Coordinates of C-alpha atoms in Angstrom, one line a residue:
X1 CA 0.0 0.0 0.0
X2 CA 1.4 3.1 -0.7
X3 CA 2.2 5.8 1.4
X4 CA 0.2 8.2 0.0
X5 CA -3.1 9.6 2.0
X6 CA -5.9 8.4 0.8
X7 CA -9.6 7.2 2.0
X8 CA -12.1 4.9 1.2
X9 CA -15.8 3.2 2.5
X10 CA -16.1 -0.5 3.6
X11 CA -19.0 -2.1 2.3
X12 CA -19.8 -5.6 1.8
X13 CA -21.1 -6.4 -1.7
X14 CA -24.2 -8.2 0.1
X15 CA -25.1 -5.2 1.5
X16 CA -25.4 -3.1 -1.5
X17 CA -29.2 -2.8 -2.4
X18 CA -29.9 -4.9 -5.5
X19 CA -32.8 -5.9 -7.7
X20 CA -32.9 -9.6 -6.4
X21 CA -32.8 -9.2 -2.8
X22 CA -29.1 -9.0 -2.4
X23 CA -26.4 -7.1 -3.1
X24 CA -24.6 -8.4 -6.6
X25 CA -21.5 -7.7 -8.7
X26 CA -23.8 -5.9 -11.6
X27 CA -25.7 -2.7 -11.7
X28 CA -25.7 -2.4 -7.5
X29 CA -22.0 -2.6 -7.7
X30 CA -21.6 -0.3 -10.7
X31 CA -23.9 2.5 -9.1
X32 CA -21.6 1.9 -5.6
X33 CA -18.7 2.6 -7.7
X34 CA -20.1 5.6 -8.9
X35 CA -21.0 6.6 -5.6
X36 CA -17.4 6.2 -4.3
X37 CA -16.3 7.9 -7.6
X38 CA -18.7 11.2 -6.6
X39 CA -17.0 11.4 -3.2
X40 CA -13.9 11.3 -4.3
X41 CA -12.6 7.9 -2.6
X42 CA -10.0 6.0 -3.6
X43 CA -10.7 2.7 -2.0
X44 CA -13.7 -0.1 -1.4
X45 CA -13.3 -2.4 1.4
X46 CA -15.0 -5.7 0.7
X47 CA -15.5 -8.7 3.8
X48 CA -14.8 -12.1 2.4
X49 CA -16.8 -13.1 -0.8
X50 CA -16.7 -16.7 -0.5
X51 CA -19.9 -18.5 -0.6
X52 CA -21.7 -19.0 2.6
X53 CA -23.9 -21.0 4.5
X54 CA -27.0 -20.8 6.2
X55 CA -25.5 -18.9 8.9
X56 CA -24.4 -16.2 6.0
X57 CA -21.2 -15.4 8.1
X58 CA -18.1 -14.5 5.2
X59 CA -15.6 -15.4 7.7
X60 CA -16.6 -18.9 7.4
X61 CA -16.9 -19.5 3.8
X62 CA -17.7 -23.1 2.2
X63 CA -14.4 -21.8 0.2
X64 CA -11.7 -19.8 0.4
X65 CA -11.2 -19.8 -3.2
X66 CA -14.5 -19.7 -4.6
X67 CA -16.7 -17.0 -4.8
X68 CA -20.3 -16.4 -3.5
X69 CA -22.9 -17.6 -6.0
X70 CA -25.6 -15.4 -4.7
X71 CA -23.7 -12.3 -5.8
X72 CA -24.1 -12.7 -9.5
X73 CA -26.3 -10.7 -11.2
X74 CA -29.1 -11.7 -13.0
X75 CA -30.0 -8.9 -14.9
X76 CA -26.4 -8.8 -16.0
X77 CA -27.3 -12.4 -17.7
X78 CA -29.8 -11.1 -19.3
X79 CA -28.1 -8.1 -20.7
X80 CA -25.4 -10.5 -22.1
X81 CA -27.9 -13.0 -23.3
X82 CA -27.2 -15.4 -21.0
X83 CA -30.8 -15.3 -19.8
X84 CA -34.0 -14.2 -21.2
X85 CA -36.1 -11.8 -18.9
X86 CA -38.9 -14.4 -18.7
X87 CA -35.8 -17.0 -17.0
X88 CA -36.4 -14.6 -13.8
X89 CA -39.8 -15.3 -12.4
X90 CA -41.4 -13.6 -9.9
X91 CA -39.0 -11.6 -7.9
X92 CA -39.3 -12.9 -4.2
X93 CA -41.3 -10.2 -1.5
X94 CA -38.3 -9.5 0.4
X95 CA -37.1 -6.2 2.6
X96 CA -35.0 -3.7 0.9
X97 CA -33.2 -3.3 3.9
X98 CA -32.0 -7.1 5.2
X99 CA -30.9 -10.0 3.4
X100 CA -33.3 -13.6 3.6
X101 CA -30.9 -15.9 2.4
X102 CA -33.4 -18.9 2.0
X103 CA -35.2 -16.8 -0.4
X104 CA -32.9 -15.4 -2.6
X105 CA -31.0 -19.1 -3.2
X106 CA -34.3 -20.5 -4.3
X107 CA -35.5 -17.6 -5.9
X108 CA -31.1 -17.8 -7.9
X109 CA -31.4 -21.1 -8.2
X110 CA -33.7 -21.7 -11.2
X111 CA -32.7 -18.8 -13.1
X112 CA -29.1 -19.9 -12.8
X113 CA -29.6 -23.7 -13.6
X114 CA -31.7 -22.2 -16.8
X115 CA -28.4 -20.6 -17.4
X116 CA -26.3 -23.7 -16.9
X117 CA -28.5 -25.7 -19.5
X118 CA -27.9 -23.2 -22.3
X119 CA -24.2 -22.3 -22.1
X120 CA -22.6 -25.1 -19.3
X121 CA -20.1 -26.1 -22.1
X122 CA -19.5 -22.8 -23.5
X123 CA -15.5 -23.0 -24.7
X124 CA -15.0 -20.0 -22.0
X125 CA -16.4 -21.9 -19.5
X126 CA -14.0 -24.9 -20.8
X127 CA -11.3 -22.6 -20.6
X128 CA -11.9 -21.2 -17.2
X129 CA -12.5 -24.8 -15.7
X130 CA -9.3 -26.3 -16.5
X131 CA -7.3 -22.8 -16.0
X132 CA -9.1 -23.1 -12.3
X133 CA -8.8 -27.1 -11.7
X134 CA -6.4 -27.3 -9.1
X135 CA -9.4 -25.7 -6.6
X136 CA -12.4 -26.0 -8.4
X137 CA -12.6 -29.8 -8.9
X138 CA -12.4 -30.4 -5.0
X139 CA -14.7 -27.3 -4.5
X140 CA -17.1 -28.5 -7.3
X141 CA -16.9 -32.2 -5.7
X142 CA -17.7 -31.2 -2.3
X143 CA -20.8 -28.6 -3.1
X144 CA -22.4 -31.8 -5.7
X145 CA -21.7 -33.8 -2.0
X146 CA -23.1 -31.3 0.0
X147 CA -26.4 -30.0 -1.9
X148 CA -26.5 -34.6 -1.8
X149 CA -26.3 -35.3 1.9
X150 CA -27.4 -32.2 3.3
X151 CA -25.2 -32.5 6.6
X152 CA -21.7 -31.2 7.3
X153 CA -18.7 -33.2 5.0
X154 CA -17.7 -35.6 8.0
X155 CA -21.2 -36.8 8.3
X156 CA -21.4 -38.1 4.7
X157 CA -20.5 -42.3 3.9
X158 CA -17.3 -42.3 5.5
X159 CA -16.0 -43.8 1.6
X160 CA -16.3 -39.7 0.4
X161 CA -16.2 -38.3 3.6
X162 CA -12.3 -39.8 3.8
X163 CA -12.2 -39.5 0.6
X164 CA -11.5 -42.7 -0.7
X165 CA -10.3 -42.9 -4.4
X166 CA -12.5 -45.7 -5.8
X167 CA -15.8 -43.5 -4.0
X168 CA -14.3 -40.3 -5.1
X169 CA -14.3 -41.8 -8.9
X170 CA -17.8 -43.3 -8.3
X171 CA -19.3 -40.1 -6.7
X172 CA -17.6 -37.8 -9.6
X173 CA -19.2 -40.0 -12.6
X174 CA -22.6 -39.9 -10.8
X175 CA -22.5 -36.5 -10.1
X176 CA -20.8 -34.9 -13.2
X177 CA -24.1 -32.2 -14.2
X178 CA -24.3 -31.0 -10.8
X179 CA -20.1 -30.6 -10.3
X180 CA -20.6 -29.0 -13.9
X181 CA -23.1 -26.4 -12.8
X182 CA -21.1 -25.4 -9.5
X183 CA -17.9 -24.5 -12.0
X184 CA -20.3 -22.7 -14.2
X185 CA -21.3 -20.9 -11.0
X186 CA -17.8 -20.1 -10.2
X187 CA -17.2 -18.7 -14.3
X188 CA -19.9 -16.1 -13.9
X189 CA -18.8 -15.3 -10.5
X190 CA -15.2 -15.0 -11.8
X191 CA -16.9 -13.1 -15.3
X192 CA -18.9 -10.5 -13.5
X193 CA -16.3 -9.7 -10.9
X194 CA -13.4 -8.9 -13.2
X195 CA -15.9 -6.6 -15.1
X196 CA -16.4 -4.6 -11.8
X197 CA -12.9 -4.6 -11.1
X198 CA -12.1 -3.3 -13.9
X199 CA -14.7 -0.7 -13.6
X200 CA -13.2 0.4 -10.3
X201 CA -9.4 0.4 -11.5
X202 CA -11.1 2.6 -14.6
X203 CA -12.4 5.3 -11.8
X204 CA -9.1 5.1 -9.6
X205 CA -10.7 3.4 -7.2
X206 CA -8.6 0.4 -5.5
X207 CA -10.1 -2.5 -3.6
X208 CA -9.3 -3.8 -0.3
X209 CA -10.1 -7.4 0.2
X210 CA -10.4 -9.7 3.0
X211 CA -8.8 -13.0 4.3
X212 CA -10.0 -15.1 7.2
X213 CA -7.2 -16.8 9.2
X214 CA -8.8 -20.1 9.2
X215 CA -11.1 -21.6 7.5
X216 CA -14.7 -23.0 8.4
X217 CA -15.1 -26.9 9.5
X218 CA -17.3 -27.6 6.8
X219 CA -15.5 -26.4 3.9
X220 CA -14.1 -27.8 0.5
X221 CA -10.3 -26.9 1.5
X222 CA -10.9 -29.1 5.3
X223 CA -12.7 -31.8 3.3
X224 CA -9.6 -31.7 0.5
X225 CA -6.9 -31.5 2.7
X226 CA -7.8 -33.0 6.1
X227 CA -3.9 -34.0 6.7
X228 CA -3.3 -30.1 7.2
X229 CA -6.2 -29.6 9.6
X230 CA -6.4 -30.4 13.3
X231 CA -9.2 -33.1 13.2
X232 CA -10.1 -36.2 15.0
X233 CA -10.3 -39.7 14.0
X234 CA -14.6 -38.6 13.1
X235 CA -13.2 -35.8 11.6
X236 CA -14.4 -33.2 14.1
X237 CA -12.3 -30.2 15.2
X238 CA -9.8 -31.1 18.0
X239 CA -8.7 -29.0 19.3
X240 CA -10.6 -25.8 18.7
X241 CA -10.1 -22.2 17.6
X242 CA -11.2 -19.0 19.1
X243 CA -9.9 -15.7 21.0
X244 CA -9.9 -15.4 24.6
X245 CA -11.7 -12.6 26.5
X246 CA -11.2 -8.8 25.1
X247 CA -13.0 -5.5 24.1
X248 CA -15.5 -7.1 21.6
X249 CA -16.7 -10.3 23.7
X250 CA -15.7 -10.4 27.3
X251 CA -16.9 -14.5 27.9
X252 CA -14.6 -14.8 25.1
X253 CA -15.3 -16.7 21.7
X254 CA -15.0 -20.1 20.4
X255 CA -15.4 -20.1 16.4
X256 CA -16.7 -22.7 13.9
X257 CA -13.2 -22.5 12.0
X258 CA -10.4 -25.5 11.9
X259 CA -6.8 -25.0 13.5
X260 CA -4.3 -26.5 10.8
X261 CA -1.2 -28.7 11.9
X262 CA 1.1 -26.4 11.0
X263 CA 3.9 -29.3 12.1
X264 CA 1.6 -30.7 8.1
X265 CA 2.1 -27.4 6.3
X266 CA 5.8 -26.6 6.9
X267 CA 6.9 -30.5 6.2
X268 CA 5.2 -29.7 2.6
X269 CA 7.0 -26.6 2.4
X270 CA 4.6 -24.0 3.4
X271 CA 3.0 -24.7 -0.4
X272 CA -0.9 -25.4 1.0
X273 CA -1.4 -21.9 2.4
X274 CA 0.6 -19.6 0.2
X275 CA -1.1 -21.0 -2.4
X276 CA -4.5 -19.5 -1.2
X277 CA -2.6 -16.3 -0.5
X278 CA -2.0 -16.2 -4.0
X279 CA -4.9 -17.0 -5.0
X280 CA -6.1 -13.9 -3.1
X281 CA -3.8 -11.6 -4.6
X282 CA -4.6 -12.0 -7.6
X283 CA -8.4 -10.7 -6.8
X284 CA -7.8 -8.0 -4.6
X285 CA -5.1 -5.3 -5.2
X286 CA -4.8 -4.9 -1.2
X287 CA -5.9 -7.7 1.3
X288 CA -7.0 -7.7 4.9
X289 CA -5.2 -10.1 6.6
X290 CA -8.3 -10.8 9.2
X291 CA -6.8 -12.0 12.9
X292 CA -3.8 -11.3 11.8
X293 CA -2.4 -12.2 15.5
X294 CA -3.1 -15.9 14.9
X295 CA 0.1 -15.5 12.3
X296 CA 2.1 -15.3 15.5
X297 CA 0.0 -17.2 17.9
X298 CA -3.6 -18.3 17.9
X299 CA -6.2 -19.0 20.9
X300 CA -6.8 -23.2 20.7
X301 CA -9.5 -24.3 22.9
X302 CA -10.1 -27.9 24.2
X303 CA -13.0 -29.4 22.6
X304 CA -15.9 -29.4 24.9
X305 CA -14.8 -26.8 26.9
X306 CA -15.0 -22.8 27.5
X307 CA -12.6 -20.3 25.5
X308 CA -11.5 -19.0 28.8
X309 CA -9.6 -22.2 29.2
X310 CA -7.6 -21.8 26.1
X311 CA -3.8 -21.1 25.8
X312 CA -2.1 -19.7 23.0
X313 CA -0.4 -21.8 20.3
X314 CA 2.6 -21.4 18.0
X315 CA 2.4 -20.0 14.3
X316 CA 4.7 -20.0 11.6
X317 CA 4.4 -16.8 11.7
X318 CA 7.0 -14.7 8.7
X319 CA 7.7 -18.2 7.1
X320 CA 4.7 -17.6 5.6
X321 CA 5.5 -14.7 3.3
X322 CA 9.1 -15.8 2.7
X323 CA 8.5 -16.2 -0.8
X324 CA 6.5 -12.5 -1.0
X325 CA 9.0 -11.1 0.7
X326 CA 11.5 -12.7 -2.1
X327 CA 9.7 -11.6 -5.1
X328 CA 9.0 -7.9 -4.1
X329 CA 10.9 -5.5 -5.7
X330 CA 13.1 -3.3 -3.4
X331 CA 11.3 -0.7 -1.8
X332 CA 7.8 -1.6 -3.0
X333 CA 5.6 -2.5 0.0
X334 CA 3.2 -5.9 0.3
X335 CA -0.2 -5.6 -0.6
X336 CA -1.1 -6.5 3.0
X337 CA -3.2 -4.6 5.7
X338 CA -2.9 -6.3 9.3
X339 CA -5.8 -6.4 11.4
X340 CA -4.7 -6.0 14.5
X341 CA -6.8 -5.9 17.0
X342 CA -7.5 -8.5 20.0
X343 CA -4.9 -9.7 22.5
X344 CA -1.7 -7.7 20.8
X345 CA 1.7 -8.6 22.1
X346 CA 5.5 -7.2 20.8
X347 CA 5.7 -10.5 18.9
X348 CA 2.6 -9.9 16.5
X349 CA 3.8 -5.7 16.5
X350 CA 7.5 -7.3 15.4
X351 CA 5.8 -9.5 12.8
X352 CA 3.6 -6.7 11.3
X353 CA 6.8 -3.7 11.0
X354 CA 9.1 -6.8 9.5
X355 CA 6.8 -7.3 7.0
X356 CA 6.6 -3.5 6.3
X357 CA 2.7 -3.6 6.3
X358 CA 0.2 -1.2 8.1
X359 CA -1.6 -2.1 11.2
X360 CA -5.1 -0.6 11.7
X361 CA -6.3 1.8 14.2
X362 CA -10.1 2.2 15.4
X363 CA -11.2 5.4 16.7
X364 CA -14.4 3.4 18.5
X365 CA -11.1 1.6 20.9
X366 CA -9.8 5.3 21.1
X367 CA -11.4 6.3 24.4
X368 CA -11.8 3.1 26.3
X369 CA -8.5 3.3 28.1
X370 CA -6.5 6.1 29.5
X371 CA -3.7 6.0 26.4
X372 CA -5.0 3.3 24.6
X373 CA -3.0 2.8 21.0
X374 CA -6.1 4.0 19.0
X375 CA -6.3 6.9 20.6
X376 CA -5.3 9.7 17.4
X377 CA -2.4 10.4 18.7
X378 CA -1.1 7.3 18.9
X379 CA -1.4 6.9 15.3
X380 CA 1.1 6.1 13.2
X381 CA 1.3 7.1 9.5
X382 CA 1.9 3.5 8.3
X383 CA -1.5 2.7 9.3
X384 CA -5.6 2.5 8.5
X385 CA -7.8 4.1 10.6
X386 CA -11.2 3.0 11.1
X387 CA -14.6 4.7 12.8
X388 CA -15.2 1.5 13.7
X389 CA -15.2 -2.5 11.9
X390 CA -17.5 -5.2 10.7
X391 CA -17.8 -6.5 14.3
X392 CA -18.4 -2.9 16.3
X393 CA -21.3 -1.2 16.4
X394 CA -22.3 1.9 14.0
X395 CA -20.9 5.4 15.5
X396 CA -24.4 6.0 16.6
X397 CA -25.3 2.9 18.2
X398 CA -21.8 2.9 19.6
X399 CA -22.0 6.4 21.9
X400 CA -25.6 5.1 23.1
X401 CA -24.2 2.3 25.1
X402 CA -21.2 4.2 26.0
X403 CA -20.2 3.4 30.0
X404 CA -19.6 6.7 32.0
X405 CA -16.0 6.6 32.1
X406 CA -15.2 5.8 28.4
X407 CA -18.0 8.8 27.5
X408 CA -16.0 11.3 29.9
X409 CA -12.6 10.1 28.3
X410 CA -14.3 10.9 24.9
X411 CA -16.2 14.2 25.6
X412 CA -12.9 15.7 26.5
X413 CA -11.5 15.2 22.8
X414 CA -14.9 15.4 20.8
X415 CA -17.5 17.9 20.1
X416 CA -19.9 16.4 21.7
X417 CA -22.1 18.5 20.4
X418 CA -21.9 18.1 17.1
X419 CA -24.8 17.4 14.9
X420 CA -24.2 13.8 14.0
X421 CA -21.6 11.8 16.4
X422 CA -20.7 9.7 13.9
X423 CA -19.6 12.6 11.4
X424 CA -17.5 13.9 14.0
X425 CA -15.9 11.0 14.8
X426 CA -15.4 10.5 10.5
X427 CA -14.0 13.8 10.6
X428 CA -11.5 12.5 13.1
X429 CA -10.5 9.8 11.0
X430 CA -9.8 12.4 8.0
X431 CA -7.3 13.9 10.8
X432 CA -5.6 11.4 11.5
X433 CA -2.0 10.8 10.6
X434 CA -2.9 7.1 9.1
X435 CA -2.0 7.7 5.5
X436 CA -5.6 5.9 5.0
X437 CA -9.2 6.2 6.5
X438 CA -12.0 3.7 5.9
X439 CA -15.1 4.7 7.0
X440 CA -18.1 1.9 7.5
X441 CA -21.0 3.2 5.1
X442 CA -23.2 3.4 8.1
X443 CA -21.0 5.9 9.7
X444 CA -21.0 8.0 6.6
X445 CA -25.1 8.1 7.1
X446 CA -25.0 8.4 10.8
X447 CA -27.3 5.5 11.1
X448 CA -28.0 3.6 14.4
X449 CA -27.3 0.1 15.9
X450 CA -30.2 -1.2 13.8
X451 CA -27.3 -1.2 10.7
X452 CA -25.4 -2.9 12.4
X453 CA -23.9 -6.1 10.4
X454 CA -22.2 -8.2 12.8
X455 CA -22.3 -8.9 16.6
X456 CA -19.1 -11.4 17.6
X457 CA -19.5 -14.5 19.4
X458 CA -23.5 -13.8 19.1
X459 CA -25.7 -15.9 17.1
X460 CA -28.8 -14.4 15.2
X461 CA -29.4 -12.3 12.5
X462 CA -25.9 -11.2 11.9
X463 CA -24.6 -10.7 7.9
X464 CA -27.9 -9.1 6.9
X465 CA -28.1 -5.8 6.9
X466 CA -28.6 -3.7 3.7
X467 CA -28.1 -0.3 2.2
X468 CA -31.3 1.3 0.1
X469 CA -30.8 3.0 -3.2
X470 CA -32.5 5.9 -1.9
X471 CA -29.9 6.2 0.7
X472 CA -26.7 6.7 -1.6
X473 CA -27.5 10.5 -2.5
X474 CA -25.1 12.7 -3.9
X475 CA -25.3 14.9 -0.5
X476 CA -23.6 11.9 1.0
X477 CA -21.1 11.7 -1.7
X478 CA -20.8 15.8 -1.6
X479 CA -20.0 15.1 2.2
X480 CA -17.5 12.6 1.9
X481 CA -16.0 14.4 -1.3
X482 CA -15.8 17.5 1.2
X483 CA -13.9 15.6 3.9
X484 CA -11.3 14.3 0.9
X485 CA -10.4 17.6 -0.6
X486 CA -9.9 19.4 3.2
X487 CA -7.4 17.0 4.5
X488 CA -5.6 15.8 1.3
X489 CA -7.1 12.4 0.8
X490 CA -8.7 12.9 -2.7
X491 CA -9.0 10.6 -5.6
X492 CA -9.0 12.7 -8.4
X493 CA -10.0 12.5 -12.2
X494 CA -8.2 9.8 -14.2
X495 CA -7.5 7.3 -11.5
X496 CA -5.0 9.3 -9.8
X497 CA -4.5 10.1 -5.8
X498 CA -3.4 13.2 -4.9
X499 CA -0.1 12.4 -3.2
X500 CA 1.2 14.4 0.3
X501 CA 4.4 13.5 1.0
X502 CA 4.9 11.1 3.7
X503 CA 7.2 13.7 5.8
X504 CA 5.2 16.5 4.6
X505 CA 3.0 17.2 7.8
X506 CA -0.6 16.5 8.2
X507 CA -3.8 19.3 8.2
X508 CA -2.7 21.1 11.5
X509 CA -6.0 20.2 13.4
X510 CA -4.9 16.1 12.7
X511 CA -5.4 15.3 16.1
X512 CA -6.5 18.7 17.3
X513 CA -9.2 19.0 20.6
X514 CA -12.7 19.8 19.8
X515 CA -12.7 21.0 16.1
X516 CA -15.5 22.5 14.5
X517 CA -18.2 20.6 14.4
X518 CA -19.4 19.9 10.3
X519 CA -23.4 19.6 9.5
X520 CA -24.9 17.6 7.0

């Protein structure tokens, strides 16, 4: 990333509005773009786009390396012929505002598979499927098994579930259409994505992408490669993975996701996970490395047991990006972002600064401790600041259930006053040192906890919420192209950033005390 300042919005792509119920990679995505394009921002965070299941979390994909079916676009298909208008059906009664996953897969379903009848053997489809095979035949494998047995993989006959060769043969013959119609899937995923892509790199705009640490239980790479995973002789997790107590869950948290063997990994060369690293670079041109503390150490749990009694575990931790660190030319920085937040020691800050990559700051932590390292002047310029992330709160909802003592701490560096909280605290973030500010969309409105996306180690509607078309107006984008110009963070026309030295100093006020306040 370079060390230019610049600023962008984080949005998931099933949370822009679209035509079918969820957010997709067509027109919702080209209108975002020109949203982001209008306020002058330089950057679009994503969260994983890996499919998902039932539970719609993206940081527990059925694949790291596929793509999320439910994003493609139907009208795109039928713009490019794929599909015929009358394919579509009766659009399902669903809120504009929250996603219902049920619906929208049955309502995709049939318009895809209509899709998959006509041009399932199309030569670019051919093309794609054997440029992709060294993921997509496991991936495709295990979905035809899954939509089959309906259960989690290590629930199947135990012949496919341990993958047997002779069953894996058997099970491939028998289900060849519906392994074909999961690739196709993945080629008008893979289609419509590098369109929008494009579209962004056309406008300047950069995207940010996102990486889970590990990867979900039931998922194609556990199923494919169950010698790299930390599974018992049925094949559940054993141990288990998980962070102990801190700022966003104090009982702690205990995740569906599978610790590798890492003793596995590094005996085959480290080759398992840097391919998936890879594979990510080549969508994203920056990624979020998500828990990026588990690169050092992560928080295994014993099964059956509570995440408080957990102890931390070894990780590889820079063997992982020898071979990135190798390749890049001298002086150019790794396309990496570290989130790190949680349980932060000197090892993971020593990890993060030797691989030259910026850590992230959020202004929500800012005020909870006396000093705490989020606090703005704590920043550092090789950093992203955040409002807040996926997992807090909005702004809003965030200074409702402020405690008295974190509220006092905060009142004496904010304008309380000020119209909005959560443009003030945005402003902040424009202050800031960080060569780059992200800003959640639902700060940029100053909406409330109902926006809120995610609550961790909480099960429930989580992964759901939505933006409205009618709520992307180009007063919002005037606001945010406002914020750009007066502290230096601009995208300007023809895909350039304006570029501020790194030692030139920040806007004067970067981390002054109760600025002017700035109305919608």
């Amino acid at each position: 990333m370079h060390a230019s300042r610049g600023c962008g919005i984080l949005l998931p792509l099933t949370s822009l509005p679209g035509s079918h119920g969820i957010g997709d990679l067509g027109r919702s995505g080209r209108e975002f773009l020109d949203f982001l394009r209008e306020g002058r921002q330089g950057h679009w965070q994503l969260l994983p786009m890996g499919p998902v299941s039932e539970s719609g979390s993206p940081y527990a994909p059925l694949s790291s390396y596929a793509g999320n079916h439910l994003l493609i676009s139907l009208d795109d298909l039928v713009e490019d012929g794929i599909l015929r208008p009358s394919d579509l059906g009766a659009v399902p009664s669903v809120p504009p505002d929250s996603i219902d996953y049920p619906a929208v897969r049955r309502f995709k379903a049939d318009a895809l598979l209509t899709a998959y009848a006509r041009h399932g053997n199309d030569s670019a489809v051919r093309a794609y499927r054997e440029r992709e095979s060294s993921w997509l035949q496991d991936y495709s494998l295990f979905m035809a098994l899954r939509d089959r047995y309906r259960r989690p993989w290590n629930e199947w006959p135990a012949p496919v579930a341990f993958r047997h060769g002779p069953a894996l043969d058997r099970a491939r013959d028998e289900l060849a259409a519906e392994t074909g119609f999961h690739e196709f899937l993945q080629y008008l995923f893979w289609r419509q994505y590098t369109a929008l892509k494009a579209r962004a790199h056309a406008y300047g705009i950069s995207v940010i992408g996102d990486l889970p640490m590990f990867d979900a239980h039931d998922s194609a790479e556990v199923w494919a490669n169950q010698r790299f995973y930390c599974l018992n002789s049925t094949g559940d997790c054993d141990p288990l993975v998980g962070v102990p107590p801190d700022y966003f869950n104090e009982d702690g948290q205990i995740w569906e996701l599978t610790p590798y063997r890492w003793d596995a990994i590094a005996a085959d060369g480290h080759r398992f996970w840097r391919a998936r690293l890879r594979h990510a670079m080549g969508l994203y041109d920056t990624i979020r490395l998500d828990h990026f503390r588990g690169y050092e150490a992560y928080w295994q749990i014993p099964r059956d047991t509570d995440p408080k009694l957990g102890a931390w575990a070894e990780a590889p931790g820079i063997e992982l990006f020898d071979p990135f660190l190798a390749e890049n030319p001298e002086g150019e920085p790794l396309p990496f972002v570290a989130e790190d937040l949680g349980v932060i020691t000197p090892e993971v800050d020593k990890l993060r600064d030797g691989l030259g990559i910026p850590g992230t700051k959020v202004l929500q932590l800012a005020f909870s401790e006396p000093d705490s390292p989020h606090h703005p002047h704590n920043h550092a310029l090789h950093s992203v600041v955040y409002t807040g992330t996926h997992d807090s709160n909005t702004t809003v909802g965030w200074w409702k259930g402020l405690d008295t003592a974190t509220r006092t701490r905060a009142a004496e560096f904010l304008d309380v006053d000020a119209p909005c909280i959560a443009d003030e605290l945005s402003r902040l973030a424009y202050r800031s040192t960080a060569n780059l500010a992200i800003l959640p969309l639902q700060d940029v409105l100053g909406l409330d906890e109902s926006a809120r996306i995610n609550v961790p180690g909480v099960a429930g509607a989580n992964w759901r919420w939505r933006i409205t078309s009618e709520e992307l107006t180009s007063r919002a984008a005037g606001m945010l192209s406002g914020l750009a110009v007066e502290h230096g963070r601009e995208a300007v026309a023809g895909g350039r950033t304006r570029r501020r030295p790194v030692s030139e100093d920040p806007p004067s006020d970067s981390v002054g005390r109760r600025a002017p306040a700035r109305t919608r």
